[in-house]
Short mmCIF file of C-alpha atoms in Angstrom, two decimals:
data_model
loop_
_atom_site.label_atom_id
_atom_site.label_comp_id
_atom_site.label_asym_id
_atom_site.label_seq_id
_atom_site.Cartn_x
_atom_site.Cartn_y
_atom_site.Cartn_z
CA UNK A 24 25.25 -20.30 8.33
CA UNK A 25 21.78 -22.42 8.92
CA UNK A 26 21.65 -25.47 7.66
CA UNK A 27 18.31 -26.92 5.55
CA UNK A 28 17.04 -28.65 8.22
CA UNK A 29 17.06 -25.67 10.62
CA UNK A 30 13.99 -24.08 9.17
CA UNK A 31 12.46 -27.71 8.83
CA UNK A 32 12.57 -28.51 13.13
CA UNK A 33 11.62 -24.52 12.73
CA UNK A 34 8.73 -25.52 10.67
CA UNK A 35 7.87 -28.48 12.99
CA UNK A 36 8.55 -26.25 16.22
CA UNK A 37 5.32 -23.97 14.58
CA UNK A 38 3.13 -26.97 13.50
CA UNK A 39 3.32 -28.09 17.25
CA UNK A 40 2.41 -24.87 19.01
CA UNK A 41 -0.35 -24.42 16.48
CA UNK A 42 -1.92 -27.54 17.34
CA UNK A 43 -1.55 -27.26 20.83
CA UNK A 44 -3.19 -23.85 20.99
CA UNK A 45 -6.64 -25.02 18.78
CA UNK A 46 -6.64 -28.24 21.54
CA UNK A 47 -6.25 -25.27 24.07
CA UNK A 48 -8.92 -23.25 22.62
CA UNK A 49 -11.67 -26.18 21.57
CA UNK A 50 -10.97 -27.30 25.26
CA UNK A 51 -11.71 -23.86 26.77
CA UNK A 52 -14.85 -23.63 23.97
CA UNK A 53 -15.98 -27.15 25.43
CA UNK A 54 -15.59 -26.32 28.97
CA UNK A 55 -18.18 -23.02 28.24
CA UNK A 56 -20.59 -25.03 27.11
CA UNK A 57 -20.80 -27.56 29.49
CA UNK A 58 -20.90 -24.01 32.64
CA UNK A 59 -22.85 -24.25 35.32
CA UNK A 60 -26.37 -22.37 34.62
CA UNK A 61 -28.03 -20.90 37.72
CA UNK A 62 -31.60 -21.60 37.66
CA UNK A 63 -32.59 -18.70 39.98
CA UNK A 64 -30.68 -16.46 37.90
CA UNK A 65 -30.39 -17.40 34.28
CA UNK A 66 -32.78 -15.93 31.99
CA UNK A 67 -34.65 -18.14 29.05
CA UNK A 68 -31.96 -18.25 27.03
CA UNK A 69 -29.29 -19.06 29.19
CA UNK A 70 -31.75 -21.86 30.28
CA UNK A 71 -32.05 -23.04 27.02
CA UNK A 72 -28.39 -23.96 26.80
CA UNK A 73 -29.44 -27.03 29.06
CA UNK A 74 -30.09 -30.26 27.15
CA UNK A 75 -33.17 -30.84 27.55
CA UNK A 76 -34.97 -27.53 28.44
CA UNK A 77 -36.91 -25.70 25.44
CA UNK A 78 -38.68 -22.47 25.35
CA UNK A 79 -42.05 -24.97 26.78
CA UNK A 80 -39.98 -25.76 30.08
CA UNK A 81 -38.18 -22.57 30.33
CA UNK A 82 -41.06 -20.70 29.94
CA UNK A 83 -42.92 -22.95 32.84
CA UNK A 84 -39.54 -22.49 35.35
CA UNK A 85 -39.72 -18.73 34.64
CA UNK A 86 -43.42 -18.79 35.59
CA UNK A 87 -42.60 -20.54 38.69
CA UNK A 88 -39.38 -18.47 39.61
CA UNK A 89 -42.32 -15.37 39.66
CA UNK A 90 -43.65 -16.28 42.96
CA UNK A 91 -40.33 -16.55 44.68
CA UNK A 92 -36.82 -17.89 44.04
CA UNK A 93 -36.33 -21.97 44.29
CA UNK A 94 -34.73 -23.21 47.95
CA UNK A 95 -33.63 -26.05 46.47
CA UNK A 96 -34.11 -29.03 44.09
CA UNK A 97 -37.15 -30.31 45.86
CA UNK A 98 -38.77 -26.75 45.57
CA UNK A 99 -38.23 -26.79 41.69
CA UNK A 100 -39.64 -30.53 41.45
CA UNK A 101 -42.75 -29.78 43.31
CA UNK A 102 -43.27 -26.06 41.85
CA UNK A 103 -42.62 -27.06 38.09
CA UNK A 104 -44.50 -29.31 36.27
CA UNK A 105 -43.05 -31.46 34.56
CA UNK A 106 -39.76 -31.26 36.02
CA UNK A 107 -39.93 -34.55 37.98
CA UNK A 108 -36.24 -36.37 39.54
CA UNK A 109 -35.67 -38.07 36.51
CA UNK A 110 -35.77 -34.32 34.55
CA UNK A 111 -34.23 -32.42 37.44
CA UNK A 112 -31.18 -35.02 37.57
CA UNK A 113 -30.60 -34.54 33.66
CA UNK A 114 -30.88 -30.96 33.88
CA UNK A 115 -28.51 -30.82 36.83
CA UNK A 116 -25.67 -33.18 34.68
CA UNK A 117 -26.01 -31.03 31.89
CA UNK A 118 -24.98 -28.01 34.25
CA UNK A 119 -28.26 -26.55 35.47
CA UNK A 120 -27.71 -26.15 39.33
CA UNK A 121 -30.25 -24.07 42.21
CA UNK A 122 -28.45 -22.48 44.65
CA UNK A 123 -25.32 -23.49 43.40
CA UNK A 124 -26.11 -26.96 44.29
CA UNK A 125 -26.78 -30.08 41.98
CA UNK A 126 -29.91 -32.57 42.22
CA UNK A 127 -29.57 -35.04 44.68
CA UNK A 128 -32.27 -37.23 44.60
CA UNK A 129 -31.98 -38.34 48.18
CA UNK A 130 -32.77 -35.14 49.08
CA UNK A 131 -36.01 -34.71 47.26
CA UNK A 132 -37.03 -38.27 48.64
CA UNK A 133 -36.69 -37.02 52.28
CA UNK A 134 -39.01 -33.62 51.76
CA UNK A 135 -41.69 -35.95 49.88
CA UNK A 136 -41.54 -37.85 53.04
CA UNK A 137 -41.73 -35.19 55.27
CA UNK A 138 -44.16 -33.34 53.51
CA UNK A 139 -46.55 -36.38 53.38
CA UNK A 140 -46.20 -36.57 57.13
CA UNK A 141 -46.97 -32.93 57.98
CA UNK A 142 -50.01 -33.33 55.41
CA UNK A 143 -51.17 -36.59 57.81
CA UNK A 144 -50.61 -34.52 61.09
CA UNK A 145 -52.67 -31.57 59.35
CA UNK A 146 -55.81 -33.80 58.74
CA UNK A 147 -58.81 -33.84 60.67
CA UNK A 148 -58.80 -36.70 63.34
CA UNK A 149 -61.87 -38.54 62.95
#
């Protein structure tokens, strides 16, 4: 014979897996939104998932992406404008990545340097 409070821990028992299943699910719907977004691949859309990016910017990356997929970080910074390392390392925080790879803004430091020094080798000696 149950008792009364059988269908009450019963009751409880169902309240619990309930609640643990929505924290499951807004965790998985969190995690989604928060995915990495390819900037070589993702159309303008999927780029405007990135905080930060409207149709303006996506619309300029796009434009850029037309002459040739990005190398890298430094590629998008001096091909976009407006996309500076400030830009590039919100966009890559907020899950925007090139090449699989996030900004790192040592990197774009070191291929401003040695693209200065190629330009300086380039010029005329007088």
């Amino acid at each position: 014979m149950r008792r009364p409070t059988d269908s009450l821990n019963l009751n409880r028992l169902e309240t619990t897996m309930i609640r643990t299943l929505i924290a499951l699910l807004m965790a998985a719907a969190a995690f989604a939104s928060h995915a990495a977004v390819e900037l070589n691949k993702a159309s303008q859309a999927e780029l405007e998932t990135v905080k930060g990016i409207g149709p303006s910017m996506s619309t300029k990356i796009l434009d850029a992406r037309k002459s040739g997929a990005f190398k890298d970080w430094s590629d998008v910074v001096s091909r976009v404008k407006g996309v500076g390392p400030g830009n590039a390392s919100k966009f890559s925080a907020d899950g925007l990545t090139v090449n699989g790879a996030a900004f790192k803004p040592e990197l774009v430091a070191a291929n401003k340097l040695a693209a200065t020094a190629q330009k300086k080798e380039a010029a005329p000696k007088k």
